[in-house]
Amino acid sequence: MKKLKMVNNYTIKTTYYDRKMDEKLLTQINERFPWIISYVKSHNCLDFQTGNDPKTNRSWFSIYRGTGRILTFRSHSGKVNEICDVAEAYKELMQPDFFRNPTPDQFDTYLAKIASTEKFKRYYEDTKEVHNEGYYQTLIGRRYTFEVKDTDDFILFDKELVIGFKTKGIKDEWNKEIVDQQTLKIKQLRKTYNGELPENIKPEYGEFDFLGLNTNGDILIMELKQNDPAKTALSPIQTSYYYLQFQKLAREDDKLYQRIKAMIEQKIDYGLIGSCYKNKIPLKLSGRIIPCVIVGEDSNLSKTICERYRFIRDLFLPEMKAYTCTPKEGTLVTSKNLENRMNLIIHRGADQIGGCITEISTKNCKILIDFGSNLPGCKKEELTEEQVKSIIGHADVETLKEVCQTVHPRIGVIPIHKDENSRYDSISGISSYFIFDEGDVDIHDIHISVK
């Protein structure tokens, strides 16, 4: 990949991705407005969006309410702008001095005016106070940045981003192979799919919604399609475009890991990502990219939409994962209606041959085989009660332990998910757990054979 000339003391290649902010900008924000970060954290409707463009030597630190950008601090070539940047529609709500030197009390007034103005409701909730994509973008964005939990496997480190290009001509040339590949698959989709499809399906798209990184060094590309079934069905096409872009960028940019790591460390230092992730940053990128879509409630997705999504997913991105999120906390959970396939997880399988926990699950059923302890001498810590709960779902931990003690070791225990609202006080009352002797049995959509 050919190098381009030096731009503002930054040597860029044909493409670039470097979103670490100018330290001078952050220093001035902390000095002039030491309250601003804690203020955003204490208001559930607010979130941060930060970035840097090395081509123009500009950095920004924005505050969003949903998808509406309500305040931005900017710097250019190390010089910080005195006046905060905001769209003209928001400037009408406050006196000019607010955008030069906002205070917490003034910000309270500003938020109240935004919330009561009809034209801004579409960025967070509609006129009937129904949560829309902006609400969930904020909810999930907060949950996996500064509200990240010690038990979480990943964080979100960037959102609303694009890969940078020196010129539009370079962008078109660099993307041509990707767009051609997308276009061919769209043609194949139209020939092979028997249902209805939109008249216009684009092969290329704009901004990524979220970028994440897990402790294994995998990049997560997450596209948000909250409560929009038609767009949900087509989301593998859009996510495939981002997937191919980032895959190509990772092959060509040998400094990508260092830039992502520096960006995450900066956000941790300033409290924009939880400090519990500091010791979890992987030593390198694994090379794997995990494409995901985040959708609304499964109950809002018709059978036709789910079938269309799975057909398009299998054509464009068979490895794509689908999630919904809890409505109040924003924790991601697997979308059972969209996934509808068997998943196999070998817990602790990377550390030992025995002592593993094998989890097999489908939309209707989960099976856990050999829920035992680590092998003697294994350096991996035993699972905490919270980690056990995350694996076994609604099953009672104490009841599970009691069941485990009654089972022949070579067969193990196979607990099946039970009703969330049910409680069992003894083994005799458990209708959702099965202990198998030798033979065959079918449970939901899984056939089990014990030999």
PDB file of N, CA and C in Angstrom, residues 121-195:
ATOM      1  N   LYS A 121     -37.102  15.141  19.829  1.00  0.00           N
ATOM      2  CA  LYS A 121     -37.499  13.871  20.432  1.00  0.00           C
ATOM      3  C   LYS A 121     -37.115  12.673  19.569  1.00  0.00           C
ATOM      4  N   ARG A 122     -37.053  12.865  18.281  1.00  0.00           N
ATOM      5  CA  ARG A 122     -36.731  11.733  17.402  1.00  0.00           C
ATOM      6  C   ARG A 122     -35.312  11.218  17.604  1.00  0.00           C
ATOM      7  N   TYR A 123     -34.470  12.013  18.267  1.00  0.00           N
ATOM      8  CA  TYR A 123     -33.101  11.566  18.509  1.00  0.00           C
ATOM      9  C   TYR A 123     -32.980  10.670  19.737  1.00  0.00           C
ATOM     10  N   TYR A 124     -34.041  10.607  20.535  1.00  0.00           N
ATOM     11  CA  TYR A 124     -33.965   9.814  21.764  1.00  0.00           C
ATOM     12  C   TYR A 124     -35.249   9.009  22.001  1.00  0.00           C
ATOM     13  N   GLU A 125     -36.376   9.646  21.842  1.00  0.00           N
ATOM     14  CA  GLU A 125     -37.657   8.964  21.949  1.00  0.00           C
ATOM     15  C   GLU A 125     -38.660   9.711  21.080  1.00  0.00           C
ATOM     16  N   ASP A 126     -39.651   8.991  20.568  1.00  0.00           N
ATOM     17  CA  ASP A 126     -40.594   9.670  19.681  1.00  0.00           C
ATOM     18  C   ASP A 126     -41.639  10.449  20.495  1.00  0.00           C
ATOM     19  N   THR A 127     -42.571  11.051  19.806  1.00  0.00           N
ATOM     20  CA  THR A 127     -43.547  11.922  20.466  1.00  0.00           C
ATOM     21  C   THR A 127     -44.452  11.159  21.423  1.00  0.00           C
ATOM     22  N   LYS A 128     -44.522   9.852  21.283  1.00  0.00           N
ATOM     23  CA  LYS A 128     -45.309   9.038  22.205  1.00  0.00           C
ATOM     24  C   LYS A 128     -44.444   8.476  23.333  1.00  0.00           C
ATOM     25  N   GLU A 129     -43.222   9.011  23.450  1.00  0.00           N
ATOM     26  CA  GLU A 129     -42.265   8.608  24.471  1.00  0.00           C
ATOM     27  C   GLU A 129     -41.886   7.125  24.340  1.00  0.00           C
ATOM     28  N   VAL A 130     -41.851   6.645  23.112  1.00  0.00           N
ATOM     29  CA  VAL A 130     -41.378   5.300  22.828  1.00  0.00           C
ATOM     30  C   VAL A 130     -39.890   5.386  22.519  1.00  0.00           C
ATOM     31  N   HIS A 131     -39.098   4.529  23.145  1.00  0.00           N
ATOM     32  CA  HIS A 131     -37.655   4.568  22.936  1.00  0.00           C
ATOM     33  C   HIS A 131     -37.310   4.180  21.498  1.00  0.00           C
ATOM     34  N   ASN A 132     -36.404   4.927  20.899  1.00  0.00           N
ATOM     35  CA  ASN A 132     -35.978   4.595  19.551  1.00  0.00           C
ATOM     36  C   ASN A 132     -34.491   4.264  19.525  1.00  0.00           C
ATOM     37  N   GLU A 133     -33.896   4.247  18.338  1.00  0.00           N
ATOM     38  CA  GLU A 133     -32.517   3.796  18.208  1.00  0.00           C
ATOM     39  C   GLU A 133     -31.552   4.646  19.034  1.00  0.00           C
ATOM     40  N   GLY A 134     -31.800   5.946  19.114  1.00  0.00           N
ATOM     41  CA  GLY A 134     -30.923   6.815  19.894  1.00  0.00           C
ATOM     42  C   GLY A 134     -30.889   6.441  21.364  1.00  0.00           C
ATOM     43  N   TYR A 135     -32.053   6.054  21.891  1.00  0.00           N
ATOM     44  CA  TYR A 135     -32.112   5.633  23.297  1.00  0.00           C
ATOM     45  C   TYR A 135     -31.229   4.412  23.517  1.00  0.00           C
ATOM     46  N   TYR A 136     -31.365   3.424  22.634  1.00  0.00           N
ATOM     47  CA  TYR A 136     -30.601   2.191  22.810  1.00  0.00           C
ATOM     48  C   TYR A 136     -29.118   2.384  22.496  1.00  0.00           C
ATOM     49  N   GLN A 137     -28.798   3.282  21.579  1.00  0.00           N
ATOM     50  CA  GLN A 137     -27.392   3.577  21.311  1.00  0.00           C
ATOM     51  C   GLN A 137     -26.724   4.132  22.562  1.00  0.00           C
ATOM     52  N   THR A 138     -27.430   5.021  23.263  1.00  0.00           N
ATOM     53  CA  THR A 138     -26.908   5.579  24.502  1.00  0.00           C
ATOM     54  C   THR A 138     -26.829   4.514  25.590  1.00  0.00           C
ATOM     55  N   LEU A 139     -27.885   3.727  25.735  1.00  0.00           N
ATOM     56  CA  LEU A 139     -27.948   2.695  26.768  1.00  0.00           C
ATOM     57  C   LEU A 139     -26.802   1.696  26.617  1.00  0.00           C
ATOM     58  N   ILE A 140     -26.618   1.182  25.408  1.00  0.00           N
ATOM     59  CA  ILE A 140     -25.576   0.183  25.162  1.00  0.00           C
ATOM     60  C   ILE A 140     -24.195   0.829  25.195  1.00  0.00           C
ATOM     61  N   GLY A 141     -24.087   2.050  24.645  1.00  0.00           N
ATOM     62  CA  GLY A 141     -22.812   2.753  24.652  1.00  0.00           C
ATOM     63  C   GLY A 141     -22.289   2.981  26.054  1.00  0.00           C
ATOM     64  N   ARG A 142     -23.155   3.359  26.977  1.00  0.00           N
ATOM     65  CA  ARG A 142     -22.767   3.559  28.376  1.00  0.00           C
ATOM     66  C   ARG A 142     -22.423   2.218  29.044  1.00  0.00           C
ATOM     67  N   ARG A 143     -23.272   1.207  28.766  1.00  0.00           N
ATOM     68  CA  ARG A 143     -23.122  -0.082  29.445  1.00  0.00           C
ATOM     69  C   ARG A 143     -21.752  -0.709  29.194  1.00  0.00           C
ATOM     70  N   TYR A 144     -21.218  -0.578  27.982  1.00  0.00           N
ATOM     71  CA  TYR A 144     -19.965  -1.254  27.649  1.00  0.00           C
ATOM     72  C   TYR A 144     -18.785  -0.294  27.507  1.00  0.00           C
ATOM     73  N   THR A 145     -18.894   0.866  28.168  1.00  0.00           N
ATOM     74  CA  THR A 145     -17.734   1.762  28.265  1.00  0.00           C
ATOM     75  C   THR A 145     -17.470   2.040  29.744  1.00  0.00           C
ATOM     76  N   PHE A 146     -18.000   3.145  30.270  1.00  0.00           N
ATOM     77  CA  PHE A 146     -17.691   3.480  31.661  1.00  0.00           C
ATOM     78  C   PHE A 146     -18.543   2.708  32.671  1.00  0.00           C
ATOM     79  N   GLU A 147     -19.576   1.978  32.212  1.00  0.00           N
ATOM     80  CA  GLU A 147     -20.348   1.131  33.111  1.00  0.00           C
ATOM     81  C   GLU A 147     -20.002  -0.355  32.931  1.00  0.00           C
ATOM     82  N   VAL A 148     -18.908  -0.640  32.250  1.00  0.00           N
ATOM     83  CA  VAL A 148     -18.505  -2.020  32.003  1.00  0.00           C
ATOM     84  C   VAL A 148     -18.265  -2.728  33.340  1.00  0.00           C
ATOM     85  N   LYS A 149     -18.614  -4.024  33.375  1.00  0.00           N
ATOM     86  CA  LYS A 149     -18.470  -4.812  34.595  1.00  0.00           C
ATOM     87  C   LYS A 149     -17.243  -5.704  34.517  1.00  0.00           C
ATOM     88  N   ASP A 150     -16.736  -6.076  35.669  1.00  0.00           N
ATOM     89  CA  ASP A 150     -15.538  -6.904  35.722  1.00  0.00           C
ATOM     90  C   ASP A 150     -15.757  -8.258  35.057  1.00  0.00           C
ATOM     91  N   THR A 151     -17.006  -8.713  35.008  1.00  0.00           N
ATOM     92  CA  THR A 151     -17.313 -10.013  34.400  1.00  0.00           C
ATOM     93  C   THR A 151     -17.525  -9.928  32.891  1.00  0.00           C
ATOM     94  N   ASP A 152     -17.541  -8.727  32.328  1.00  0.00           N
ATOM     95  CA  ASP A 152     -17.741  -8.565  30.883  1.00  0.00           C
ATOM     96  C   ASP A 152     -16.499  -8.998  30.117  1.00  0.00           C
ATOM     97  N   ASP A 153     -16.735  -9.561  28.951  1.00  0.00           N
ATOM     98  CA  ASP A 153     -15.638 -10.050  28.119  1.00  0.00           C
ATOM     99  C   ASP A 153     -15.126  -8.998  27.144  1.00  0.00           C
ATOM    100  N   PHE A 154     -15.896  -7.935  26.911  1.00  0.00           N
ATOM    101  CA  PHE A 154     -15.502  -6.951  25.900  1.00  0.00           C
ATOM    102  C   PHE A 154     -15.910  -5.550  26.317  1.00  0.00           C
ATOM    103  N   ILE A 155     -15.316  -4.585  25.635  1.00  0.00           N
ATOM    104  CA  ILE A 155     -15.709  -3.177  25.779  1.00  0.00           C
ATOM    105  C   ILE A 155     -15.956  -2.595  24.389  1.00  0.00           C
ATOM    106  N   LEU A 156     -16.698  -1.491  24.344  1.00  0.00           N
ATOM    107  CA  LEU A 156     -16.839  -0.703  23.122  1.00  0.00           C
ATOM    108  C   LEU A 156     -15.845   0.442  23.203  1.00  0.00           C
ATOM    109  N   PHE A 157     -15.011   0.585  22.191  1.00  0.00           N
ATOM    110  CA  PHE A 157     -14.000   1.637  22.242  1.00  0.00           C
ATOM    111  C   PHE A 157     -14.216   2.742  21.217  1.00  0.00           C
ATOM    112  N   ASP A 158     -15.182   2.555  20.311  1.00  0.00           N
ATOM    113  CA  ASP A 158     -15.449   3.614  19.336  1.00  0.00           C
ATOM    114  C   ASP A 158     -16.863   3.454  18.795  1.00  0.00           C
ATOM    115  N   LYS A 159     -17.439   4.571  18.332  1.00  0.00           N
ATOM    116  CA  LYS A 159     -18.771   4.519  17.731  1.00  0.00           C
ATOM    117  C   LYS A 159     -18.919   5.632  16.703  1.00  0.00           C
ATOM    118  N   GLU A 160     -19.875   5.450  15.793  1.00  0.00           N
ATOM    119  CA  GLU A 160     -20.141   6.423  14.727  1.00  0.00           C
ATOM    120  C   GLU A 160     -18.847   6.804  14.013  1.00  0.00           C
ATOM    121  N   LEU A 161     -18.156   5.814  13.464  1.00  0.00           N
ATOM    122  CA  LEU A 161     -16.831   6.031  12.889  1.00  0.00           C
ATOM    123  C   LEU A 161     -16.798   5.619  11.425  1.00  0.00           C
ATOM    124  N   VAL A 162     -15.820   6.144  10.724  1.00  0.00           N
ATOM    125  CA  VAL A 162     -15.525   5.726   9.363  1.00  0.00           C
ATOM    126  C   VAL A 162     -14.014   5.549   9.245  1.00  0.00           C
ATOM    127  N   ILE A 163     -13.604   4.730   8.290  1.00  0.00           N
ATOM    128  CA  ILE A 163     -12.183   4.623   7.961  1.00  0.00           C
ATOM    129  C   ILE A 163     -11.802   5.837   7.130  1.00  0.00           C
ATOM    130  N   GLY A 164     -10.664   6.439   7.435  1.00  0.00           N
ATOM    131  CA  GLY A 164     -10.249   7.658   6.745  1.00  0.00           C
ATOM    132  C   GLY A 164      -9.506   7.381   5.451  1.00  0.00           C
ATOM    133  N   PHE A 165      -9.687   8.273   4.494  1.00  0.00           N
ATOM    134  CA  PHE A 165      -9.000   8.180   3.207  1.00  0.00           C
ATOM    135  C   PHE A 165      -8.440   9.552   2.836  1.00  0.00           C
ATOM    136  N   LYS A 166      -7.331   9.546   2.129  1.00  0.00           N
ATOM    137  CA  LYS A 166      -6.706  10.802   1.724  1.00  0.00           C
ATOM    138  C   LYS A 166      -7.606  11.591   0.773  1.00  0.00           C
ATOM    139  N   THR A 167      -8.175  10.911  -0.203  1.00  0.00           N
ATOM    140  CA  THR A 167      -9.051  11.571  -1.165  1.00  0.00           C
ATOM    141  C   THR A 167     -10.213  10.641  -1.505  1.00  0.00           C
ATOM    142  N   LYS A 168     -11.233  11.197  -2.119  1.00  0.00           N
ATOM    143  CA  LYS A 168     -12.366  10.377  -2.534  1.00  0.00           C
ATOM    144  C   LYS A 168     -11.943   9.382  -3.604  1.00  0.00           C
ATOM    145  N   GLY A 169     -11.032   9.791  -4.475  1.00  0.00           N
ATOM    146  CA  GLY A 169     -10.550   8.879  -5.509  1.00  0.00           C
ATOM    147  C   GLY A 169      -9.861   7.665  -4.922  1.00  0.00           C
ATOM    148  N   ILE A 170      -9.041   7.888  -3.912  1.00  0.00           N
ATOM    149  CA  ILE A 170      -8.370   6.782  -3.232  1.00  0.00           C
ATOM    150  C   ILE A 170      -9.400   5.893  -2.536  1.00  0.00           C
ATOM    151  N   LYS A 171     -10.396   6.527  -1.915  1.00  0.00           N
ATOM    152  CA  LYS A 171     -11.454   5.757  -1.250  1.00  0.00           C
ATOM    153  C   LYS A 171     -12.176   4.858  -2.251  1.00  0.00           C
ATOM    154  N   ASP A 172     -12.549   5.397  -3.394  1.00  0.00           N
ATOM    155  CA  ASP A 172     -13.274   4.617  -4.401  1.00  0.00           C
ATOM    156  C   ASP A 172     -12.430   3.457  -4.907  1.00  0.00           C
ATOM    157  N   GLU A 173     -11.153   3.715  -5.132  1.00  0.00           N
ATOM    158  CA  GLU A 173     -10.256   2.672  -5.630  1.00  0.00           C
ATOM    159  C   GLU A 173     -10.064   1.577  -4.570  1.00  0.00           C
ATOM    160  N   TRP A 174      -9.855   1.999  -3.327  1.00  0.00           N
ATOM    161  CA  TRP A 174      -9.614   1.054  -2.228  1.00  0.00           C
ATOM    162  C   TRP A 174     -10.848   0.196  -1.965  1.00  0.00           C
ATOM    163  N   ASN A 175     -12.032   0.793  -2.093  1.00  0.00           N
ATOM    164  CA  ASN A 175     -13.280   0.089  -1.804  1.00  0.00           C
ATOM    165  C   ASN A 175     -13.830  -0.710  -2.986  1.00  0.00           C
ATOM    166  N   LYS A 176     -13.256  -0.540  -4.174  1.00  0.00           N
ATOM    167  CA  LYS A 176     -13.845  -1.111  -5.388  1.00  0.00           C
ATOM    168  C   LYS A 176     -14.038  -2.624  -5.281  1.00  0.00           C
ATOM    169  N   GLU A 177     -13.025  -3.334  -4.846  1.00  0.00           N
ATOM    170  CA  GLU A 177     -13.122  -4.785  -4.744  1.00  0.00           C
ATOM    171  C   GLU A 177     -14.211  -5.192  -3.749  1.00  0.00           C
ATOM    172  N   ILE A 178     -14.321  -4.438  -2.660  1.00  0.00           N
ATOM    173  CA  ILE A 178     -15.335  -4.732  -1.641  1.00  0.00           C
ATOM    174  C   ILE A 178     -16.730  -4.485  -2.205  1.00  0.00           C
ATOM    175  N   VAL A 179     -16.908  -3.353  -2.873  1.00  0.00           N
ATOM    176  CA  VAL A 179     -18.216  -3.014  -3.444  1.00  0.00           C
ATOM    177  C   VAL A 179     -18.604  -4.020  -4.525  1.00  0.00           C
ATOM    178  N   ASP A 180     -17.638  -4.420  -5.339  1.00  0.00           N
ATOM    179  CA  ASP A 180     -17.918  -5.414  -6.385  1.00  0.00           C
ATOM    180  C   ASP A 180     -18.368  -6.734  -5.770  1.00  0.00           C
ATOM    181  N   GLN A 181     -17.701  -7.136  -4.700  1.00  0.00           N
ATOM    182  CA  GLN A 181     -18.071  -8.382  -4.024  1.00  0.00           C
ATOM    183  C   GLN A 181     -19.471  -8.293  -3.431  1.00  0.00           C
ATOM    184  N   GLN A 182     -19.783  -7.149  -2.833  1.00  0.00           N
ATOM    185  CA  GLN A 182     -21.120  -6.939  -2.275  1.00  0.00           C
ATOM    186  C   GLN A 182     -22.182  -6.960  -3.367  1.00  0.00           C
ATOM    187  N   THR A 183     -21.885  -6.306  -4.480  1.00  0.00           N
ATOM    188  CA  THR A 183     -22.836  -6.219  -5.597  1.00  0.00           C
ATOM    189  C   THR A 183     -23.152  -7.598  -6.173  1.00  0.00           C
ATOM    190  N   LEU A 184     -22.123  -8.434  -6.316  1.00  0.00           N
ATOM    191  CA  LEU A 184     -22.333  -9.785  -6.826  1.00  0.00           C
ATOM    192  C   LEU A 184     -23.222 -10.603  -5.888  1.00  0.00           C
ATOM    193  N   LYS A 185     -23.012 -10.443  -4.599  1.00  0.00           N
ATOM    194  CA  LYS A 185     -23.826 -11.200  -3.645  1.00  0.00           C
ATOM    195  C   LYS A 185     -25.264 -10.699  -3.608  1.00  0.00           C
ATOM    196  N   ILE A 186     -25.454  -9.412  -3.813  1.00  0.00           N
ATOM    197  CA  ILE A 186     -26.815  -8.873  -3.878  1.00  0.00           C
ATOM    198  C   ILE A 186     -27.550  -9.467  -5.094  1.00  0.00           C
ATOM    199  N   LYS A 187     -26.845  -9.577  -6.218  1.00  0.00           N
ATOM    200  CA  LYS A 187     -27.437 -10.196  -7.406  1.00  0.00           C
ATOM    201  C   LYS A 187     -27.778 -11.664  -7.124  1.00  0.00           C
ATOM    202  N   GLN A 188     -26.877 -12.349  -6.432  1.00  0.00           N
ATOM    203  CA  GLN A 188     -27.125 -13.740  -6.085  1.00  0.00           C
ATOM    204  C   GLN A 188     -28.321 -13.858  -5.139  1.00  0.00           C
ATOM    205  N   LEU A 189     -28.440 -12.904  -4.217  1.00  0.00           N
ATOM    206  CA  LEU A 189     -29.571 -12.889  -3.289  1.00  0.00           C
ATOM    207  C   LEU A 189     -30.882 -12.777  -4.045  1.00  0.00           C
ATOM    208  N   ARG A 190     -30.945 -11.894  -5.023  1.00  0.00           N
ATOM    209  CA  ARG A 190     -32.178 -11.686  -5.780  1.00  0.00           C
ATOM    210  C   ARG A 190     -32.550 -12.928  -6.596  1.00  0.00           C
ATOM    211  N   LYS A 191     -31.556 -13.682  -7.027  1.00  0.00           N
ATOM    212  CA  LYS A 191     -31.824 -14.884  -7.822  1.00  0.00           C
ATOM    213  C   LYS A 191     -32.274 -16.062  -6.963  1.00  0.00           C
ATOM    214  N   THR A 192     -31.790 -16.112  -5.719  1.00  0.00           N
ATOM    215  CA  THR A 192     -32.013 -17.313  -4.906  1.00  0.00           C
ATOM    216  C   THR A 192     -33.066 -17.155  -3.822  1.00  0.00           C
ATOM    217  N   TYR A 193     -33.376 -15.923  -3.432  1.00  0.00           N
ATOM    218  CA  TYR A 193     -34.355 -15.733  -2.363  1.00  0.00           C
ATOM    219  C   TYR A 193     -35.758 -15.671  -2.954  1.00  0.00           C
ATOM    220  N   ASN A 194     -36.659 -16.466  -2.428  1.00  0.00           N
ATOM    221  CA  ASN A 194     -38.007 -16.570  -2.985  1.00  0.00           C
ATOM    222  C   ASN A 194     -38.976 -15.516  -2.462  1.00  0.00           C
ATOM    223  N   GLY A 195     -38.635 -14.873  -1.359  1.00  0.00           N
ATOM    224  CA  GLY A 195     -39.530 -13.876  -0.792  1.00  0.00           C
ATOM    225  C   GLY A 195     -39.327 -12.496  -1.382  1.00  0.00           C
TER     226      GLY A 195
END
